[in-house]
XYZ file of C-alpha atoms in Angstrom:
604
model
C -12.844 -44.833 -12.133
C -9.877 -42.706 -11.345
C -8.094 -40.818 -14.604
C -4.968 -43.040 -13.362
C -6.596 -45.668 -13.922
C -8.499 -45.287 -16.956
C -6.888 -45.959 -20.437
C -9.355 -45.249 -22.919
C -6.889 -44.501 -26.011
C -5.259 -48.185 -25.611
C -6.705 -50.597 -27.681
C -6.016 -53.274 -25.140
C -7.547 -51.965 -22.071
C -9.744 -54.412 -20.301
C -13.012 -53.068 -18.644
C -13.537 -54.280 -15.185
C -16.121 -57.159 -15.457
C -15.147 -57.914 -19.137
C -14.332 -62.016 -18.974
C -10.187 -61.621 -20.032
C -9.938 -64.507 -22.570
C -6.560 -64.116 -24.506
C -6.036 -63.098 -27.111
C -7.798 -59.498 -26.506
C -9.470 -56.987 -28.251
C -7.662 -56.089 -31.374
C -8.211 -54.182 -34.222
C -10.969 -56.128 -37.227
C -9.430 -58.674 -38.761
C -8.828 -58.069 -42.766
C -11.567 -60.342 -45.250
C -10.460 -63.515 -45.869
C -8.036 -64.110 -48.760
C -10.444 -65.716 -50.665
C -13.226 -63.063 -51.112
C -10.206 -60.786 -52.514
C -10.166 -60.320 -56.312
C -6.324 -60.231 -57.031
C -6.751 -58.012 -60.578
C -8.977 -55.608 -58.862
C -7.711 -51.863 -59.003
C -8.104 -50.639 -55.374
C -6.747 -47.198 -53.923
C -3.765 -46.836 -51.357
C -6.497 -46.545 -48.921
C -8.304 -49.586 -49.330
C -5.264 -51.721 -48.571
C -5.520 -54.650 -46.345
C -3.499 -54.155 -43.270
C -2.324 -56.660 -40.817
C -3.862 -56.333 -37.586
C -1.619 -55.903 -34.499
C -0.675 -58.796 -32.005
C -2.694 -59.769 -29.551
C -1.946 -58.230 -26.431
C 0.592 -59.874 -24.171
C -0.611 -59.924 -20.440
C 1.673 -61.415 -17.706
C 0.654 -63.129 -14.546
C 1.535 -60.360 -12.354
C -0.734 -57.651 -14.961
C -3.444 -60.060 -14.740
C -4.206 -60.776 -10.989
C -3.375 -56.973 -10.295
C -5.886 -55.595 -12.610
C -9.134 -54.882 -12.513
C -10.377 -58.378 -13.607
C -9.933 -60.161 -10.304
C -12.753 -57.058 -9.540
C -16.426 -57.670 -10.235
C -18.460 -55.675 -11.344
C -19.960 -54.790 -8.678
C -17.047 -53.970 -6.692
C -16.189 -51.755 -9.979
C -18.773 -49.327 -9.244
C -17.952 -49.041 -5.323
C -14.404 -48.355 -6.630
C -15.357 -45.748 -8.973
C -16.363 -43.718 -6.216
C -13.058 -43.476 -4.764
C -10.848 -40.878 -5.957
C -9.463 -37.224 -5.599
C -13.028 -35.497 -6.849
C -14.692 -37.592 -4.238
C -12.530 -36.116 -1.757
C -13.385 -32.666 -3.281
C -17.218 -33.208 -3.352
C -17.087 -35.156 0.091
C -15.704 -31.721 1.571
C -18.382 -29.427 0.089
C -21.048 -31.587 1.047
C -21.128 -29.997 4.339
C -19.732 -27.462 6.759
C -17.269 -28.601 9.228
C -18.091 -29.232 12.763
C -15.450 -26.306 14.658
C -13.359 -27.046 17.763
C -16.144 -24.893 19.853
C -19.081 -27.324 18.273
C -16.914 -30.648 18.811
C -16.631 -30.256 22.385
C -20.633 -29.134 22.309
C -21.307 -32.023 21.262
C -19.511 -33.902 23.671
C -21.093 -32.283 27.023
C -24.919 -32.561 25.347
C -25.606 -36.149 25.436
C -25.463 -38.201 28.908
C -27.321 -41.227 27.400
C -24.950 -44.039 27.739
C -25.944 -46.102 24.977
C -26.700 -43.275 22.582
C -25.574 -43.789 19.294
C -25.391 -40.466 18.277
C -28.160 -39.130 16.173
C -29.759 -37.281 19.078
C -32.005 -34.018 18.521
C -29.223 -31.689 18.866
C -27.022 -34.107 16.403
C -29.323 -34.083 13.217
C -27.259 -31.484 11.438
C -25.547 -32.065 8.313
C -21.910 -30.916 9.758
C -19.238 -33.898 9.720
C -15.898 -34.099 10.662
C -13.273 -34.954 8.257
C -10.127 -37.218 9.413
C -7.398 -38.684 7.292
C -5.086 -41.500 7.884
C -1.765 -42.057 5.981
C 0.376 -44.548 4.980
C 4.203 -44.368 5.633
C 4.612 -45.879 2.204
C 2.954 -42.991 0.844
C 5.113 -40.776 2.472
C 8.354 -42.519 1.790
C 7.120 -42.360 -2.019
C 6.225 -38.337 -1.535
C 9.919 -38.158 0.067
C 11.422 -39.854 -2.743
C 9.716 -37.481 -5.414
C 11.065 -34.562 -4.093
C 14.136 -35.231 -2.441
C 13.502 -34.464 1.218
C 12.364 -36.656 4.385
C 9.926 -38.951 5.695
C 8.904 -36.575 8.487
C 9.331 -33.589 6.363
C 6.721 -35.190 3.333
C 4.789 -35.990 6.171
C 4.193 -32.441 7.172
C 3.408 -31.487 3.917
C 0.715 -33.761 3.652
C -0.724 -32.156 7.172
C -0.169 -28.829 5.741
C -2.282 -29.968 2.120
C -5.254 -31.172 4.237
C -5.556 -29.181 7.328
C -3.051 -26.374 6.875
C -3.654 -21.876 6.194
C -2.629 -22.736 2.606
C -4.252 -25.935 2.273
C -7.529 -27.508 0.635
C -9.436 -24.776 3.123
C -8.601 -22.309 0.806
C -11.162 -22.999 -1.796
C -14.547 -24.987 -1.992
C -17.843 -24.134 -0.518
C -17.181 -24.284 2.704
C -13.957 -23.514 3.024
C -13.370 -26.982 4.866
C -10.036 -28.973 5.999
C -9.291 -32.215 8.119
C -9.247 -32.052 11.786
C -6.699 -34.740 12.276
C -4.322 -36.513 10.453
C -3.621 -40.081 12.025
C -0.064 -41.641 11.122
C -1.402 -45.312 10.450
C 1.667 -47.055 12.119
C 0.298 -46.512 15.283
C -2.303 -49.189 13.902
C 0.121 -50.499 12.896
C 1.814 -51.251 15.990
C -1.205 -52.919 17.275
C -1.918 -55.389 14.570
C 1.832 -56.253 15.092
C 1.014 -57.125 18.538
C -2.399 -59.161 17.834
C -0.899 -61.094 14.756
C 2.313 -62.041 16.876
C -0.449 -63.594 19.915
C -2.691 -64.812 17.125
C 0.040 -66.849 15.879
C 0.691 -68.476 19.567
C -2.571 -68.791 19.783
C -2.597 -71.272 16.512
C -0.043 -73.362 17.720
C -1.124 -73.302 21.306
C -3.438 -76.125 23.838
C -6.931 -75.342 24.657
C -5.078 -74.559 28.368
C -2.579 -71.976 26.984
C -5.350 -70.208 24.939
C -7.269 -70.039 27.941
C -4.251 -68.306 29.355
C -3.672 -66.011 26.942
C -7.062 -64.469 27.279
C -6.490 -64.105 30.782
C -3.781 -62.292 30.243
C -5.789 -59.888 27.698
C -5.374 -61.578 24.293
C -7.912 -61.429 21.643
C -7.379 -64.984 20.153
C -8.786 -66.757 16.933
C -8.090 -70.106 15.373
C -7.089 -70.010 12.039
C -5.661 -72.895 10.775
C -1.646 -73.111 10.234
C 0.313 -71.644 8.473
C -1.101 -68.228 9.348
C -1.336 -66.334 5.656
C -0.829 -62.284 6.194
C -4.212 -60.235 5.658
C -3.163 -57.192 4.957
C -2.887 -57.099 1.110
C -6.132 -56.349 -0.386
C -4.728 -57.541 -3.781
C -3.952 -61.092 -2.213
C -7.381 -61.411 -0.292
C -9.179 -60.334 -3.532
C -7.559 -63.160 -5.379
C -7.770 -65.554 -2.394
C -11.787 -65.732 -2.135
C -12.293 -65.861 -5.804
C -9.709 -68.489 -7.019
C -8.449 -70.161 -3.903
C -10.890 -70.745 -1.413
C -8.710 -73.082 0.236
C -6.512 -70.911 1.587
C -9.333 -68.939 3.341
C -9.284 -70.841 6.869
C -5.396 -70.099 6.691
C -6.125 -66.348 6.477
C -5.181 -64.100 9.573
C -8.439 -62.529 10.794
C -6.969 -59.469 11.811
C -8.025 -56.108 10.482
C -5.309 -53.949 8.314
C -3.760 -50.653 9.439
C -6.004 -49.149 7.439
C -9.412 -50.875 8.803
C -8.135 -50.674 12.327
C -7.314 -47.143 11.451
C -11.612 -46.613 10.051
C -13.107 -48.460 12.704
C -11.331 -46.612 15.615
C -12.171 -43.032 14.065
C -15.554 -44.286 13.977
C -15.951 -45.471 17.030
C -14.337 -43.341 18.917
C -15.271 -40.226 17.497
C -18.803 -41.299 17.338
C -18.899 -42.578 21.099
C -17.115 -39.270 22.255
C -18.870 -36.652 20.533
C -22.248 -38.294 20.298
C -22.452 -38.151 16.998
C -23.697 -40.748 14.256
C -21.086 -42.218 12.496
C -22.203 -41.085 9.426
C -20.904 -37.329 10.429
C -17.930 -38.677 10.532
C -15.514 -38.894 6.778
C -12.799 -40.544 7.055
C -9.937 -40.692 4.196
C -7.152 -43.212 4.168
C -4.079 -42.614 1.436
C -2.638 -45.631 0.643
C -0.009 -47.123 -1.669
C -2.204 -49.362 -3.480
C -5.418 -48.928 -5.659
C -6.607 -52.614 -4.138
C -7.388 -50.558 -0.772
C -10.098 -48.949 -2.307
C -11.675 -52.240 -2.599
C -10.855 -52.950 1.399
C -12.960 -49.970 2.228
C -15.370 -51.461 -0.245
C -16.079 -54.512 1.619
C -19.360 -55.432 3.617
C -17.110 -56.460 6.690
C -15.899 -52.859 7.285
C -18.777 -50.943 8.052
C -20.694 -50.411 11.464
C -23.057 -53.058 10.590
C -20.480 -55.432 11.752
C -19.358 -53.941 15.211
C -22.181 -51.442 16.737
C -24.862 -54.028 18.766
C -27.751 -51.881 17.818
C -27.154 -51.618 14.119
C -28.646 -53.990 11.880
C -28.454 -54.612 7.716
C -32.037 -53.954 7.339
C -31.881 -50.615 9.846
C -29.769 -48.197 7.677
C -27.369 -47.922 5.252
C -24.639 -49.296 6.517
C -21.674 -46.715 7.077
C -17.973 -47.543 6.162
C -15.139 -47.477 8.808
C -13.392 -45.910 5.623
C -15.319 -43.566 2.971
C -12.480 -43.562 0.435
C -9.469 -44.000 -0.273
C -6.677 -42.359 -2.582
C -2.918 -42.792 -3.181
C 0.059 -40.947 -3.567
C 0.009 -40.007 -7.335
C -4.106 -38.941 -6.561
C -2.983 -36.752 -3.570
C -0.882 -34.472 -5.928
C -3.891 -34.800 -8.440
C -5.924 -33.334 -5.204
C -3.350 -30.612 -4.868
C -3.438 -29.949 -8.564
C -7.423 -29.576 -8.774
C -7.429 -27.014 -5.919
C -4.708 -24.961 -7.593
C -1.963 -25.684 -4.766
C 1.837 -26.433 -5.442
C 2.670 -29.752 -3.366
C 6.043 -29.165 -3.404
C 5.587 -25.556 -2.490
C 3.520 -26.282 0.480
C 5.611 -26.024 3.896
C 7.795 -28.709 5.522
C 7.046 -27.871 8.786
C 4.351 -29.096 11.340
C 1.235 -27.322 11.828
C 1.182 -25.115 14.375
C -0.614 -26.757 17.436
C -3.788 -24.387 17.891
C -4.495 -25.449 14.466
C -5.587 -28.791 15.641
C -8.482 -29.522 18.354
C -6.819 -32.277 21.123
C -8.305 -35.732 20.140
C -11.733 -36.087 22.597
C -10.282 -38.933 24.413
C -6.540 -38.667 26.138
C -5.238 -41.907 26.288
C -6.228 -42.326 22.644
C -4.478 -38.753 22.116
C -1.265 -40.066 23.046
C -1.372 -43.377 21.427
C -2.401 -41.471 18.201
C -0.091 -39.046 18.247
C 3.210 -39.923 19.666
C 5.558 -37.012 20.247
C 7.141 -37.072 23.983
C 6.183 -40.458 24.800
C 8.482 -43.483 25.670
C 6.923 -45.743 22.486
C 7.783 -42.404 20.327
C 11.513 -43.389 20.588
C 11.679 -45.880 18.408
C 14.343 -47.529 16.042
C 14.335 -46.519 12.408
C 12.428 -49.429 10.268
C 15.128 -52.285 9.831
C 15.575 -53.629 6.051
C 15.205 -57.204 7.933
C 11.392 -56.259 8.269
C 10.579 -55.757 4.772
C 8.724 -52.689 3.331
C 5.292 -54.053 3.753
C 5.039 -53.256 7.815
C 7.014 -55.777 9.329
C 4.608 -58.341 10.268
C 6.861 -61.799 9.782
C 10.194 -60.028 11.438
C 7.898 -58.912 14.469
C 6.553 -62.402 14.765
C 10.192 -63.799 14.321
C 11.412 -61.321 17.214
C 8.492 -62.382 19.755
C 9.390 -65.809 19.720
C 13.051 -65.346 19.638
C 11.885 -63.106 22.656
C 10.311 -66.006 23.846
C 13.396 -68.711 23.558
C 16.359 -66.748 24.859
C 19.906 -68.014 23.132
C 17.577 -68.638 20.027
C 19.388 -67.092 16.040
C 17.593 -66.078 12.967
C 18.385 -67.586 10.017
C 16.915 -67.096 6.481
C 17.234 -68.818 3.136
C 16.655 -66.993 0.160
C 14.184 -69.023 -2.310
C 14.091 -69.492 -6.200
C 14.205 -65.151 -6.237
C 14.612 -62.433 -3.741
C 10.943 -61.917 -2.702
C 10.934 -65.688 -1.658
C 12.823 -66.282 1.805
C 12.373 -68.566 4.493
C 13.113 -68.051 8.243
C 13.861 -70.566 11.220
C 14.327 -70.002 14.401
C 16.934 -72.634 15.999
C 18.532 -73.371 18.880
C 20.997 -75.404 19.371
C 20.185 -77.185 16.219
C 16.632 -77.356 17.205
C 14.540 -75.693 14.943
C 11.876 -73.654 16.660
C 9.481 -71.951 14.491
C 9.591 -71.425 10.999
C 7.997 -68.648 8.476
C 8.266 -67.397 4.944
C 7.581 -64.730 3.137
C 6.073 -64.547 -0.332
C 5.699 -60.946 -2.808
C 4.439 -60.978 -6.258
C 1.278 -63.253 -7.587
C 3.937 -65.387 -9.387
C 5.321 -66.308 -6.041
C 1.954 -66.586 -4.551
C 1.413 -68.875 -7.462
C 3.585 -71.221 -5.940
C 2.282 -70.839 -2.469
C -1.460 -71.991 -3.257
C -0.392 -74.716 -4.990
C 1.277 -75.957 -2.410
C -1.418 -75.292 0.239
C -3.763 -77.105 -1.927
C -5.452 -80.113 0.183
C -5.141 -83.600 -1.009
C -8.364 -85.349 -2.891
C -9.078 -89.137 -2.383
C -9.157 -90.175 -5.814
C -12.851 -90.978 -6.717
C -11.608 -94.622 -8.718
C -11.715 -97.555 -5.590
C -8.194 -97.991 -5.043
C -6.641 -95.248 -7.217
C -4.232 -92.948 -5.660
C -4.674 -89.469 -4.390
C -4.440 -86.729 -6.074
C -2.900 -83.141 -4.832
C -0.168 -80.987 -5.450
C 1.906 -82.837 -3.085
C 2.174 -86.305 -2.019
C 1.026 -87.478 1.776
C 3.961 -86.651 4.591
C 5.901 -84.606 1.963
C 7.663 -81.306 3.309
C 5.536 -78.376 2.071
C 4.524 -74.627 3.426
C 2.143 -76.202 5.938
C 5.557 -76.761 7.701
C 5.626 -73.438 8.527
C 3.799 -71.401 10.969
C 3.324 -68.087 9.021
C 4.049 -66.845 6.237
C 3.793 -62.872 4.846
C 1.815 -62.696 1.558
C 1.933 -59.477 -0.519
C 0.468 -59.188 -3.798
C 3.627 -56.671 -5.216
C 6.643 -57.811 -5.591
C 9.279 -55.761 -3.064
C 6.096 -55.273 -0.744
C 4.196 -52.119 -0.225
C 6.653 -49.339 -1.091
C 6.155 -51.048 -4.379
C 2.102 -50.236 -4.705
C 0.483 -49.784 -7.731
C -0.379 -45.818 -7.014
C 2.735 -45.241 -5.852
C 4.666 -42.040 -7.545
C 6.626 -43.967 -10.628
C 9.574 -43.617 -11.941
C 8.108 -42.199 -14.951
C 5.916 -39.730 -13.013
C 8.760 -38.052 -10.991
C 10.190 -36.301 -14.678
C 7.061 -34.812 -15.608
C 6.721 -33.294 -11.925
C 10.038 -32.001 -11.574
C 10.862 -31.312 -15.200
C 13.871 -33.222 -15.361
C 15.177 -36.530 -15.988
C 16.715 -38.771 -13.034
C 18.532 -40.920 -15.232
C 18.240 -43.891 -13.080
C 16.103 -46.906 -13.509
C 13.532 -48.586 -12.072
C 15.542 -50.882 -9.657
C 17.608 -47.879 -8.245
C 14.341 -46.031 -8.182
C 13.012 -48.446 -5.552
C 15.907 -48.215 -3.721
C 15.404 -44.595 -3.031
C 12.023 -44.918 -1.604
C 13.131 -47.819 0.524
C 15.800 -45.584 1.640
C 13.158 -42.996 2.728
C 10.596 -45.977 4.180
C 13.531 -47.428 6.215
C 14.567 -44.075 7.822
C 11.155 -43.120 9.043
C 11.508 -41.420 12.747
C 8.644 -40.290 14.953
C 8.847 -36.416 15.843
C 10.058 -35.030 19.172
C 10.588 -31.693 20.445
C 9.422 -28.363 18.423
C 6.076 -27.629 17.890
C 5.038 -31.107 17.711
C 6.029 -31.708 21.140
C 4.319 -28.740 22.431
C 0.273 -30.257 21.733
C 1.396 -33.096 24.672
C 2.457 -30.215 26.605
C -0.976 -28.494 26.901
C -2.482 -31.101 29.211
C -1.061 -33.292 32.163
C -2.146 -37.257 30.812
C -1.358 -39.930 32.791
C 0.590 -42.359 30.600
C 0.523 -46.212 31.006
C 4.104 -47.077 32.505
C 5.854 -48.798 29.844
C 7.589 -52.274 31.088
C 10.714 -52.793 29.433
C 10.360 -56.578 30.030
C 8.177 -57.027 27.317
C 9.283 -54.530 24.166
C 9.951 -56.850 21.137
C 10.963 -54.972 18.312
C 10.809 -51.629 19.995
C 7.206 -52.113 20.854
C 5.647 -52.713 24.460
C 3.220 -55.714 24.125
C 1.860 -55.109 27.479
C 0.987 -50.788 26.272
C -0.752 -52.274 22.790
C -3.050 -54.064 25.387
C -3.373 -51.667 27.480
C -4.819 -49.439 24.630
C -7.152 -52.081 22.864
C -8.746 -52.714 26.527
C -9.185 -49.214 26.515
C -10.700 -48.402 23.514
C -12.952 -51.441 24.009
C -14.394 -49.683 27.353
C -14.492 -46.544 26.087
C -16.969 -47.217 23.073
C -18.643 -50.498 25.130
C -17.591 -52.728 22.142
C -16.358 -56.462 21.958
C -12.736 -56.306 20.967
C -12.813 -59.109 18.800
C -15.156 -56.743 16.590
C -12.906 -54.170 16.659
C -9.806 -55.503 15.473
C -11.017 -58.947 13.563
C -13.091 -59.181 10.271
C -13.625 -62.482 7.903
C -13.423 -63.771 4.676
C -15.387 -65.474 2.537
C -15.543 -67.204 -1.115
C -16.408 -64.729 -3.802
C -17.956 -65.504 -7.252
C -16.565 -63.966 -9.906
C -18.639 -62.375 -12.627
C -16.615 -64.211 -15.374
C -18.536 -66.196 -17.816
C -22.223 -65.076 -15.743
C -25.035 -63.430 -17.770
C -25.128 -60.169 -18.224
C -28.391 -59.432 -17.481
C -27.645 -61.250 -14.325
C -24.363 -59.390 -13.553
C -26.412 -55.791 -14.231
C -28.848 -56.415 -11.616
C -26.186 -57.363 -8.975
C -24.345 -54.008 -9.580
C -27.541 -52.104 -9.014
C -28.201 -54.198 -5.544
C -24.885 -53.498 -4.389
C -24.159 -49.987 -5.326
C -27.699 -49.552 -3.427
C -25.671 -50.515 -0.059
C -22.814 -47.723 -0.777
C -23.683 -45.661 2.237
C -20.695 -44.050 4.231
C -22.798 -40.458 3.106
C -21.639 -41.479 -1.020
């Protein structure tokens, strides 16, 4: 696994796949007082000591740690980290802006996959995605913007001074994708997949006429985005799965566009294609880990039995590995340049719609309002559903109750008097806790004419009141990730103390998170300069919360034509009930890591 998240000189540490049963591993107990000869001469040495506590372990340690992983998962994880970005880039050369475009005037076969004769080489193309967590955390480290950590990040992987200046082939990234333009869309889907829950067969049937994707979970909707709360979800409370949001994460949405896309355009096999995602939490490496999310699961032609199946996301690393990526090549991150890349340094994206939608720098959805503190730090998903139906019931007000601690609140939407919709949002596993318990069904008590038993009683008020409700496994939400840059981290890279704590610490990168801005003008505007694209009109009649519901359409129709897909594949996955390896044989548990890590693929 990752050196941040091994521990091999505690005595506590807890393997993944190692049943936790308190108390834990501790040091041999002393022989028992009875076997001791009390007038025997021993040396100082010999001494009986006391052996040390058993370790404590909190709820929140517990369900974010590696136990909720199986083993299996384990050994997919392992492969993520900064080496594997390392090896991953001097696997192979780098497919240049003169071959990409090659590539894309060869092949006139409509339904070729890729793969053709003149596409067997081992050249790939490497694309990134990022987080704006992880740059809010890089911003907060060392004092300077959003936008401006951004840049450095572009400059680490595709810049002069970059990771091309070392390895065998000298390779970089050829784009860096700012994930909250996925974003953006799965705001859009999970506001019309939450009026498509409450909604008659005739209204659904409208929807889709209108170009909505819908599914039918059941209510209350339950955010999918944390990996840490789906994890725990299908292997202790598969109950809540029907509840579950089917939609895909930034970071999926972000894999299985690159893939398709890139594959579709350029005629290449997916395979040729590496994408890395940095991310704010270490559970994202077991997103990109999951069967769901690979093309197995959205190309027509590709079967389980065919080929290995290849991720929509080959790894993933956070923000404290990205300086540990820096740090193996030999580079300074804070010494790299905060500026953007110069435009010739990056080969337009093959299709221009997608271009613009990707990469956002003169456009009309570029001028955007700075993330609001009302939206939380973990994308905004409950205040953009809140603002869509407010949008949807003019005269309607906001109003939220805070709950038994600050990452419990609960929203309603009223007007006059008339409560509307309600929602909730829910951060931390001791809050989630709560949550399950209270979505738990009802049993018919098996004794004729006993009562039922459940967590609450028949007709009661509970969650299932409300219509959604944002789940995150960390409490504070997503600028609060487990690989985030700590407040213990940021005196050993700056050589100085900040002599603030961990609250204010939070603060700051909040601060940075909240005051994100899209670029305009400079160099940056310059790449939409280069080429005349004829931009969807945006209709101010329907921008909730700054985005145009009618433009995020407009694009997933779009990308659905351009790669001949089904758009529900695209942009929805599923869930299902795990087993955990707790308590199974180990002979039994051996021979499912083997079978699994066989199905790596994604070119690991």
């Amino acid at each position: 696994m990752s050196a941040i998240l091994s521990a091999d000189d505690l005595n506590d540490f807890i393997s993944p796949g190692v049943a936790c049963i308190k108390p834990v591993e501790t040091l041999p107990l002393q022989k028992p007082v009875d076997t001791i000869n009390s007038y025997e001469v021993t040396t100082e040495d010999k001494l009986p000591t006391e052996p040390p506590p058993p370790a404590q372990i909190t709820l929140t340690d517990c369900l974010a740690c590696s136990g909720c992983v199986t083993s299996a998962e384990a050994v997919l994880i392992s492969l993520q980290s900064h080496s594997e970005v390392l090896n991953a880039l001097d696997s192979a050369p780098c497919l240049s802006q003169e071959r990409l475009w090659q590539q894309k005037l060869r092949c006139v076969d409509k339904d070729c996959r890729g793969g053709c004769a003149s596409t067997k080489e081992a050249a790939k193309i490497f694309v990134a995605s990022v987080s704006p967590q992880v740059r809010a955390s890089l911003a907060a480290t060392y004092g300077t913007t959003e936008q401006e950590a951004g840049w450095m990040i572009e400059q680490l992987l595709s810049g002069p001074n970059g990771l091309k200046t070392g390895g065998k082939h000298g390779n970089n990234f050829t784009w860096i994708i700012n994930t909250n333009a996925m974003r953006e869309l799965g705001l859009v889907l999970g506001a019309e997949e939450v009026l498509a829950s409450s909604a008659t067969a005739e209204e659904v049937t409208a929807l889709e006429a209108e170009g909505a994707v819908t599914t039918q979970p059941k209510k209350p909707l339950l955010t999918s985005a944390c990996p840490g709360w789906i994890c725990y979800a299908e292997k202790t409370h598969p109950h809540v799965l029907p509840h579950l949001s089917r939609l895909k994460s930034p970071q999926a949405l972000a894999g299985t566009l690159v893939k398709t896309v890139l594959s579709k355009s350029l005629n290449i096999d997916p395979s040729q294609i590496w994408h890395l995602a940095i991310m704010p939490c270490f559970d994202k490496k077991l997103e990109a880990s999951r069967e769901e999310l690979t093309d197995n699961y959205w190309h027509p032609s590709s079967t389980p039995s065919s080929k290995h199946p290849v991720r929509d996301v080959d790894c993933v690393i956070t923000a404290r590995e990205l300086l540990m990526l820096a740090e193996t090549r030999g580079l300074s991150f804070p010494a790299l340049p905060r500026q953007p890349l110069h435009p010739s340094s990056c080969p337009p994206f093959p299709d221009p719609k997608l271009k613009t939608f990707l990469f956002p720098h003169n456009e009309p959805r570029a001028q955007r309002q700075h993330q609001l503190p009302a939206a939380g730090s973990s994308g905004g998903y409950l205040y953009h559903i809140l603002r869509t139906q407010q949008a949807l019931h003019p005269g309607s007000t906001i109003h939220s109750t805070r709950g038994r601690n600050a990452d419990v609140v609960e929203y309603t939407l009223s007007l006059e008097d008339k409560v509307l919709f309600s929602a909730a949002r829910y951060y931390g596993f001791r809050n989630i806790q709560n949550l399950v318990r209270k979505l738990k069904p009802v049993k018919k008590s098996r004794i004729p004419g006993g009562k039922t038993v459940g967590a609450r009683k028949p007709g009661a008020k509970s969650e299932m009141d409300h219509a959604y409700v944002e789940v995150m496994a960390c409490p504070g939400g997503c600028t609060n990730g487990g690989g985030q840059i700590k407040l213990e981290d940021v005196g050993a890279l700056q050589g100085v103390g900040r002599g603030e704590g961990q609250k204010e610490w939070l603060a700051r990168v909040d601060e940075a998170y909240y005051s994100m801005e899209e670029s305009s003008g400079g160099e940056e505007g310059e790449r939409d300069k280069e080429e005349d694209v004829d931009m969807q009109e945006v209709d101010e009649s329907d921008v909730v919360n700054g985005i145009s519901t009618s433009y995020m359409k407009g694009i997933l129709a779009h990308w659905a034509a351009l790669t001949g897909l089904d758009a529900n594949k695209l942009v929805y996955t599923s869930y299902r009930k795990v087993d955990s390896d707790v308590g199974k044989e180990k002979g039994r548990e051996m021979e499912r890591v083997v079978e699994l890590a066989g199905k790596i693929g994604g070119g690991w």
